[in-house]
PDB file of C-alpha atoms in Angstrom:
ATOM      1  CA  ARG I   1      34.261 -47.548  -0.472  1.00 95.00           C
ATOM      2  CA  GLU I   2      36.640 -44.907   0.849  1.00 96.00           C
ATOM      3  CA  ARG I   3      33.824 -42.422   1.376  1.00 97.00           C
ATOM      4  CA  ILE I   4      31.601 -44.846   3.292  1.00 97.00           C
ATOM      5  CA  VAL I   5      34.477 -46.252   5.346  1.00 97.00           C
ATOM      6  CA  THR I   6      35.474 -42.685   6.268  1.00 95.00           C
ATOM      7  CA  ARG I   7      31.878 -41.841   7.141  1.00 94.00           C
ATOM      8  CA  LEU I   8      31.658 -44.977   9.273  1.00 96.00           C
ATOM      9  CA  ALA I   9      34.801 -43.979  11.155  1.00 95.00           C
ATOM     10  CA  THR I  10      33.142 -40.725  12.249  1.00 94.00           C
ATOM     11  CA  LEU I  11      30.139 -42.464  13.802  1.00 96.00           C
ATOM     12  CA  ALA I  12      29.952 -42.760  17.567  1.00 96.00           C
ATOM     13  CA  PRO I  13      30.300 -46.403  18.697  1.00 96.00           C
ATOM     14  CA  ALA I  14      26.705 -46.350  19.920  1.00 97.00           C
ATOM     15  CA  LEU I  15      25.538 -45.689  16.354  1.00 97.00           C
ATOM     16  CA  ILE I  16      27.289 -48.764  14.927  1.00 97.00           C
ATOM     17  CA  VAL I  17      24.801 -51.591  15.307  1.00 97.00           C
ATOM     18  CA  GLY I  18      25.751 -55.019  13.993  1.00 96.00           C
ATOM     19  CA  PRO I  19      28.726 -56.225  11.890  1.00 97.00           C
ATOM     20  CA  VAL I  20      28.738 -53.041   9.826  1.00 97.00           C
ATOM     21  CA  HIS I  21      32.481 -52.844   9.136  1.00 97.00           C
ATOM     22  CA  GLY I  22      32.656 -56.401   7.868  1.00 97.00           C
ATOM     23  CA  ARG I  23      29.552 -56.000   5.712  1.00 97.00           C
ATOM     24  CA  VAL I  24      30.892 -52.832   4.118  1.00 97.00           C
ATOM     25  CA  GLU I  25      34.221 -54.465   3.249  1.00 97.00           C
ATOM     26  CA  ALA I  26      32.541 -57.576   1.832  1.00 97.00           C
ATOM     27  CA  PHE I  27      30.111 -55.468  -0.181  1.00 97.00           C
ATOM     28  CA  PHE I  28      32.834 -53.427  -1.859  1.00 97.00           C
ATOM     29  CA  ALA I  29      35.069 -56.443  -2.452  1.00 97.00           C
ATOM     30  CA  ALA I  30      32.211 -57.928  -4.469  1.00 96.00           C
ATOM     31  CA  GLN I  31      31.671 -54.606  -6.250  1.00 95.00           C
ATOM     32  CA  ALA I  32      35.358 -54.477  -7.206  1.00 95.00           C
ATOM     33  CA  ASP I  33      35.202 -57.969  -8.699  1.00 96.00           C
ATOM     34  CA  LEU I  34      32.159 -57.022 -10.781  1.00 95.00           C
ATOM     35  CA  ALA I  35      33.759 -53.766 -11.917  1.00 95.00           C
ATOM     36  CA  GLY I  36      36.958 -55.525 -12.954  1.00 96.00           C
ATOM     37  CA  GLY I  37      35.017 -57.977 -15.084  1.00 96.00           C
ATOM     38  CA  ARG I  38      33.034 -55.211 -16.744  1.00 96.00           C
ATOM     39  CA  ALA I  39      36.207 -53.247 -17.493  1.00 96.00           C
ATOM     40  CA  LEU I  40      37.846 -56.245 -19.181  1.00 96.00           C
ATOM     41  CA  THR I  41      34.713 -56.875 -21.220  1.00 96.00           C
ATOM     42  CA  ALA I  42      34.638 -53.223 -22.304  1.00 96.00           C
ATOM     43  CA  VAL I  43      38.252 -52.984 -23.450  1.00 96.00           C
ATOM     44  CA  ASN I  44      37.959 -56.273 -25.351  1.00 96.00           C
ATOM     45  CA  SER I  45      34.773 -55.219 -27.142  1.00 97.00           C
ATOM     46  CA  ALA I  46      34.401 -54.244 -30.787  1.00 96.00           C
ATOM     47  CA  ARG I  47      32.915 -50.944 -29.648  1.00 96.00           C
ATOM     48  CA  TYR I  48      36.131 -50.011 -27.823  1.00 96.00           C
ATOM     49  CA  LEU I  49      38.268 -50.814 -30.880  1.00 95.00           C
ATOM     50  CA  GLU I  50      35.923 -48.718 -33.039  1.00 96.00           C
ATOM     51  CA  LEU I  51      36.346 -45.851 -30.573  1.00 96.00           C
ATOM     52  CA  LEU I  52      40.135 -46.012 -30.819  1.00 95.00           C
ATOM     53  CA  GLU I  53      39.940 -46.068 -34.600  1.00 95.00           C
ATOM     54  CA  SER I  54      37.628 -43.061 -34.669  1.00 96.00           C
ATOM     55  CA  VAL I  55      40.009 -41.086 -32.412  1.00 94.00           C
ATOM     56  CA  ASP I  56      42.904 -41.976 -34.714  1.00 93.00           C
ATOM     57  CA  GLY I  57      40.803 -40.764 -37.639  1.00 93.00           C
ATOM     58  CA  ILE I  58      40.151 -37.424 -35.968  1.00 89.00           C
ATOM     59  CA  VAL I  59      43.870 -36.943 -35.246  1.00 88.00           C
ATOM     60  CA  ASP I  60      44.786 -37.802 -38.828  1.00 88.00           C
ATOM     61  CA  ALA I  61      42.158 -35.419 -40.207  1.00 86.00           C
ATOM     62  CA  LEU I  62      43.406 -32.564 -38.016  1.00 79.00           C
ATOM     63  CA  ALA I  63      46.998 -33.200 -39.037  1.00 81.00           C
ATOM     64  CA  ALA I  64      46.054 -33.283 -42.726  1.00 81.00           C
ATOM     65  CA  SER I  65      44.143 -29.994 -42.580  1.00 72.00           C
ATOM     66  CA  GLY I  66      46.677 -28.128 -40.447  1.00 65.00           C
ATOM     67  CA  GLY I  67      48.393 -26.344 -43.311  1.00 54.00           C
ATOM     68  CA  ALA I  68      45.475 -25.934 -45.700  1.00 56.00           C
ATOM     69  CA  PRO I  69      44.661 -22.297 -46.576  1.00 52.00           C
ATOM     70  CA  GLY I  70      41.517 -21.120 -44.864  1.00 56.00           C
ATOM     71  CA  SER I  71      41.185 -24.299 -42.783  1.00 55.00           C
ATOM     72  CA  VAL I  72      42.427 -22.826 -39.510  1.00 58.00           C
ATOM     73  CA  VAL I  73      40.549 -20.231 -37.437  1.00 62.00           C
ATOM     74  CA  PRO I  74      42.822 -18.270 -35.075  1.00 75.00           C
ATOM     75  CA  ALA I  75      42.428 -19.570 -31.516  1.00 77.00           C
ATOM     76  CA  ARG I  76      42.220 -16.043 -30.092  1.00 81.00           C
ATOM     77  CA  LYS I  77      39.105 -15.510 -32.155  1.00 83.00           C
ATOM     78  CA  VAL I  78      37.282 -18.788 -31.618  1.00 86.00           C
ATOM     79  CA  VAL I  79      38.139 -19.613 -27.974  1.00 89.00           C
ATOM     80  CA  PRO I  80      36.212 -16.677 -26.418  1.00 91.00           C
ATOM     81  CA  GLN I  81      33.159 -17.605 -28.477  1.00 92.00           C
ATOM     82  CA  VAL I  82      33.341 -21.250 -27.444  1.00 93.00           C
ATOM     83  CA  LEU I  83      33.807 -20.414 -23.760  1.00 95.00           C
ATOM     84  CA  ASP I  84      30.959 -17.915 -23.828  1.00 94.00           C
ATOM     85  CA  ARG I  85      28.636 -20.504 -25.318  1.00 95.00           C
ATOM     86  CA  MET I  86      29.704 -23.036 -22.699  1.00 97.00           C
ATOM     87  CA  ALA I  87      29.183 -20.529 -19.895  1.00 97.00           C
ATOM     88  CA  ARG I  88      25.631 -19.867 -21.060  1.00 97.00           C
ATOM     89  CA  THR I  89      24.963 -23.609 -20.984  1.00 98.00           C
ATOM     90  CA  VAL I  90      26.275 -23.962 -17.423  1.00 98.00           C
ATOM     91  CA  THR I  91      24.247 -20.937 -16.287  1.00 98.00           C
ATOM     92  CA  LYS I  92      21.107 -22.441 -17.779  1.00 98.00           C
ATOM     93  CA  ARG I  93      21.692 -25.725 -16.033  1.00 98.00           C
ATOM     94  CA  VAL I  94      22.494 -24.143 -12.669  1.00 98.00           C
ATOM     95  CA  ARG I  95      19.202 -22.248 -12.874  1.00 97.00           C
ATOM     96  CA  GLY I  96      17.469 -25.481 -13.797  1.00 97.00           C
ATOM     97  CA  VAL I  97      18.795 -27.108 -10.638  1.00 98.00           C
ATOM     98  CA  ALA I  98      17.405 -24.247  -8.545  1.00 96.00           C
ATOM     99  CA  ARG I  99      13.963 -24.716 -10.113  1.00 96.00           C
ATOM    100  CA  THR I 100      13.867 -28.486  -9.518  1.00 97.00           C
ATOM    101  CA  ALA I 101      12.462 -30.004  -6.341  1.00 96.00           C
ATOM    102  CA  PRO I 102      14.690 -32.313  -4.259  1.00 94.00           C
ATOM    103  CA  GLY I 103      14.743 -35.859  -5.541  1.00 95.00           C
ATOM    104  CA  SER I 104      16.100 -37.962  -8.367  1.00 95.00           C
ATOM    105  CA  GLU I 105      15.180 -35.386 -11.011  1.00 97.00           C
ATOM    106  CA  ARG I 106      17.266 -32.742  -9.284  1.00 97.00           C
ATOM    107  CA  ASP I 107      20.138 -35.188  -8.851  1.00 97.00           C
ATOM    108  CA  VAL I 108      20.126 -35.732 -12.607  1.00 97.00           C
ATOM    109  CA  ALA I 109      20.028 -31.959 -13.184  1.00 98.00           C
ATOM    110  CA  VAL I 110      23.081 -31.471 -10.951  1.00 98.00           C
ATOM    111  CA  HIS I 111      24.905 -34.260 -12.760  1.00 97.00           C
ATOM    112  CA  ARG I 112      24.193 -32.624 -16.138  1.00 97.00           C
ATOM    113  CA  THR I 113      25.490 -29.345 -14.727  1.00 98.00           C
ATOM    114  CA  ARG I 114      28.635 -31.104 -13.580  1.00 98.00           C
ATOM    115  CA  LYS I 115      29.284 -32.497 -17.054  1.00 97.00           C
ATOM    116  CA  ALA I 116      28.767 -29.090 -18.680  1.00 98.00           C
ATOM    117  CA  ALA I 117      31.101 -27.409 -16.179  1.00 97.00           C
ATOM    118  CA  LYS I 118      33.720 -30.114 -16.710  1.00 97.00           C
ATOM    119  CA  ARG I 119      33.626 -29.581 -20.480  1.00 97.00           C
ATOM    120  CA  MET I 120      34.141 -25.867 -19.964  1.00 97.00           C
ATOM    121  CA  ARG I 121      37.027 -26.468 -17.578  1.00 96.00           C
ATOM    122  CA  TYR I 122      38.744 -28.741 -20.129  1.00 95.00           C
ATOM    123  CA  ALA I 123      38.286 -26.079 -22.792  1.00 94.00           C
ATOM    124  CA  ILE I 124      39.882 -23.474 -20.520  1.00 95.00           C
ATOM    125  CA  GLU I 125      42.815 -25.800 -19.828  1.00 94.00           C
ATOM    126  CA  ALA I 126      43.311 -26.363 -23.557  1.00 90.00           C
ATOM    127  CA  ALA I 127      43.379 -22.603 -24.114  1.00 88.00           C
ATOM    128  CA  ARG I 128      46.011 -22.004 -21.414  1.00 89.00           C
ATOM    129  CA  PRO I 129      48.761 -20.863 -23.865  1.00 88.00           C
ATOM    130  CA  LEU I 130      46.630 -17.859 -24.869  1.00 86.00           C
ATOM    131  CA  ALA I 131      46.607 -16.312 -21.388  1.00 87.00           C
ATOM    132  CA  ARG I 132      48.448 -18.288 -18.753  1.00 87.00           C
ATOM    133  CA  ALA I 133      47.934 -15.972 -15.763  1.00 91.00           C
ATOM    134  CA  ASP I 134      44.226 -15.386 -16.405  1.00 90.00           C
ATOM    135  CA  THR I 135      43.709 -19.094 -17.076  1.00 93.00           C
ATOM    136  CA  LYS I 136      45.380 -20.043 -13.801  1.00 93.00           C
ATOM    137  CA  ARG I 137      43.081 -17.739 -11.805  1.00 92.00           C
ATOM    138  CA  THR I 138      40.019 -18.989 -13.662  1.00 95.00           C
ATOM    139  CA  LEU I 139      40.894 -22.634 -13.130  1.00 96.00           C
ATOM    140  CA  ALA I 140      41.217 -22.021  -9.395  1.00 95.00           C
ATOM    141  CA  ARG I 141      37.566 -20.963  -9.363  1.00 95.00           C
ATOM    142  CA  PHE I 142      36.593 -23.922 -11.521  1.00 97.00           C
ATOM    143  CA  ALA I 143      38.364 -26.272  -9.112  1.00 96.00           C
ATOM    144  CA  ALA I 144      36.027 -25.077  -6.356  1.00 96.00           C
ATOM    145  CA  LEU I 145      33.056 -25.551  -8.688  1.00 97.00           C
ATOM    146  CA  GLN I 146      34.129 -29.065  -9.606  1.00 97.00           C
ATOM    147  CA  ASP I 147      34.697 -29.914  -5.937  1.00 97.00           C
ATOM    148  CA  THR I 148      31.137 -28.840  -5.110  1.00 98.00           C
ATOM    149  CA  LEU I 149      29.582 -30.725  -8.012  1.00 98.00           C
ATOM    150  CA  GLY I 150      31.849 -33.741  -7.567  1.00 97.00           C
ATOM    151  CA  ASP I 151      31.043 -34.048  -3.870  1.00 98.00           C
ATOM    152  CA  HIS I 152      27.345 -33.975  -4.720  1.00 98.00           C
ATOM    153  CA  GLN I 153      27.814 -36.787  -7.250  1.00 97.00           C
ATOM    154  CA  ASP I 154      29.886 -38.830  -4.800  1.00 98.00           C
ATOM    155  CA  SER I 155      27.146 -38.363  -2.224  1.00 98.00           C
ATOM    156  CA  ILE I 156      24.475 -39.631  -4.624  1.00 98.00           C
ATOM    157  CA  VAL I 157      26.548 -42.728  -5.429  1.00 97.00           C
ATOM    158  CA  ALA I 158      27.174 -43.330  -1.716  1.00 98.00           C
ATOM    159  CA  GLN I 159      23.435 -43.063  -1.029  1.00 98.00           C
ATOM    160  CA  GLN I 160      22.741 -45.771  -3.592  1.00 97.00           C
ATOM    161  CA  HIS I 161      25.318 -48.098  -2.039  1.00 98.00           C
ATOM    162  CA  LEU I 162      24.015 -47.450   1.466  1.00 98.00           C
ATOM    163  CA  LEU I 163      20.505 -48.372   0.373  1.00 98.00           C
ATOM    164  CA  GLU I 164      21.871 -51.631  -1.034  1.00 97.00           C
ATOM    165  CA  LEU I 165      23.723 -52.312   2.212  1.00 98.00           C
ATOM    166  CA  ASP I 166      20.543 -51.626   4.162  1.00 97.00           C
ATOM    167  CA  LYS I 167      18.581 -54.085   1.997  1.00 97.00           C
ATOM    168  CA  ASP I 168      21.286 -56.714   2.498  1.00 96.00           C
ATOM    169  CA  ALA I 169      21.137 -56.183   6.258  1.00 97.00           C
ATOM    170  CA  GLU I 170      17.352 -56.588   6.238  1.00 96.00           C
ATOM    171  CA  ARG I 171      17.654 -59.793   4.192  1.00 96.00           C
ATOM    172  CA  LEU I 172      20.193 -61.182   6.684  1.00 96.00           C
ATOM    173  CA  GLY I 173      18.073 -60.231   9.692  1.00 96.00           C
ATOM    174  CA  GLU I 174      20.526 -57.550  10.836  1.00 97.00           C
ATOM    175  CA  SER I 175      19.938 -53.940  11.828  1.00 97.00           C
ATOM    176  CA  GLY I 176      20.051 -51.320   9.077  1.00 97.00           C
ATOM    177  CA  PHE I 177      20.255 -48.473  11.592  1.00 98.00           C
ATOM    178  CA  SER I 178      23.892 -47.518  10.933  1.00 98.00           C
ATOM    179  CA  TYR I 179      23.363 -47.417   7.186  1.00 98.00           C
ATOM    180  CA  GLY I 180      20.348 -45.192   7.752  1.00 97.00           C
ATOM    181  CA  VAL I 181      22.391 -42.762   9.832  1.00 98.00           C
ATOM    182  CA  MET I 182      25.049 -42.522   7.116  1.00 98.00           C
ATOM    183  CA  TYR I 183      22.409 -42.233   4.424  1.00 98.00           C
ATOM    184  CA  GLN I 184      20.844 -39.239   6.156  1.00 97.00           C
ATOM    185  CA  ARG I 185      24.253 -37.601   6.438  1.00 97.00           C
ATOM    186  CA  GLU I 186      24.752 -38.016   2.703  1.00 98.00           C
ATOM    187  CA  LEU I 187      21.328 -36.500   2.027  1.00 97.00           C
ATOM    188  CA  ASP I 188      22.324 -33.471   4.099  1.00 97.00           C
ATOM    189  CA  ILE I 189      25.639 -33.114   2.261  1.00 97.00           C
ATOM    190  CA  ALA I 190      23.963 -33.311  -1.146  1.00 97.00           C
ATOM    191  CA  ALA I 191      21.425 -30.652  -0.154  1.00 97.00           C
ATOM    192  CA  GLU I 192      24.216 -28.424   1.159  1.00 98.00           C
ATOM    193  CA  ARG I 193      26.161 -28.697  -2.101  1.00 98.00           C
ATOM    194  CA  VAL I 194      23.060 -27.758  -4.095  1.00 98.00           C
ATOM    195  CA  SER I 195      22.572 -24.676  -1.933  1.00 98.00           C
ATOM    196  CA  GLN I 196      26.220 -23.678  -2.531  1.00 98.00           C
ATOM    197  CA  LEU I 197      26.089 -24.185  -6.295  1.00 98.00           C
ATOM    198  CA  PRO I 198      24.716 -20.783  -7.451  1.00 98.00           C
ATOM    199  CA  GLU I 199      27.362 -18.803  -5.578  1.00 98.00           C
ATOM    200  CA  VAL I 200      30.228 -21.120  -6.537  1.00 98.00           C
ATOM    201  CA  TRP I 201      29.217 -20.935 -10.201  1.00 98.00           C
ATOM    202  CA  LYS I 202      28.830 -17.147  -9.974  1.00 97.00           C
ATOM    203  CA  ARG I 203      32.485 -16.862  -8.911  1.00 97.00           C
ATOM    204  CA  ALA I 204      33.712 -19.238 -11.629  1.00 97.00           C
ATOM    205  CA  ASP I 205      31.599 -17.498 -14.258  1.00 97.00           C
ATOM    206  CA  ARG I 206      32.935 -14.087 -13.240  1.00 96.00           C
ATOM    207  CA  ALA I 207      36.525 -15.341 -13.315  1.00 95.00           C
ATOM    208  CA  SER I 208      36.106 -16.797 -16.806  1.00 95.00           C
ATOM    209  CA  ARG I 209      34.836 -13.576 -18.363  1.00 94.00           C
ATOM    210  CA  VAL I 210      38.357 -12.261 -18.883  1.00 92.00           C
ATOM    211  CA  LEU I 211      38.953 -15.227 -21.200  1.00 91.00           C
ATOM    212  CA  ARG I 212      35.645 -14.754 -23.011  1.00 89.00           C
ATOM    213  CA  ARG I 213      36.209 -11.107 -24.009  1.00 79.00           C
ATOM    214  CA  ARG I 214      39.439 -11.197 -25.989  1.00 63.00           C
TER     215      ARG I 214
END
């Protein structure tokens, strides 16, 4: 909602055709109601309780094995290996994005890259006590990477909502012009983020190497 409302605010008055503001607010009010219901259903489900129990089991298992001889691998030895493996995965996915033509398949490829990069960033944050200064510099690069990938994902979600708003306008006999203008802007933003991805990842990858060679 915030993204589309902000986008709408940047449009020239001549490009706002029909009751666009009201339709956008009504659309997202309905979306919020649906999302709230789904969230309540999820947290009251057996699956959610099973998830909590499994997390408790993992914590208990880690606590029980903490002092066992031979059960603990020094973090300084294993962290570089883990980060290196994660970096190779992100590199592979970034290259996959570059090889994929624009469209839904590429959007999925970017999303998979985003998830892999996020996992690596969390791993780096967890390893902060091993090298605080180097970790801080690396995370600054990963913040830029996550911003690029996150903005692409937000753009894809906004595109989907704008298409729904356009269909609603058509059903109500209203103009879909304004939604089309915003949709094209989101397409341009998504394409721009894809073009930036190789260089942004190159910088993050280079910054992380100091943590992967210890």
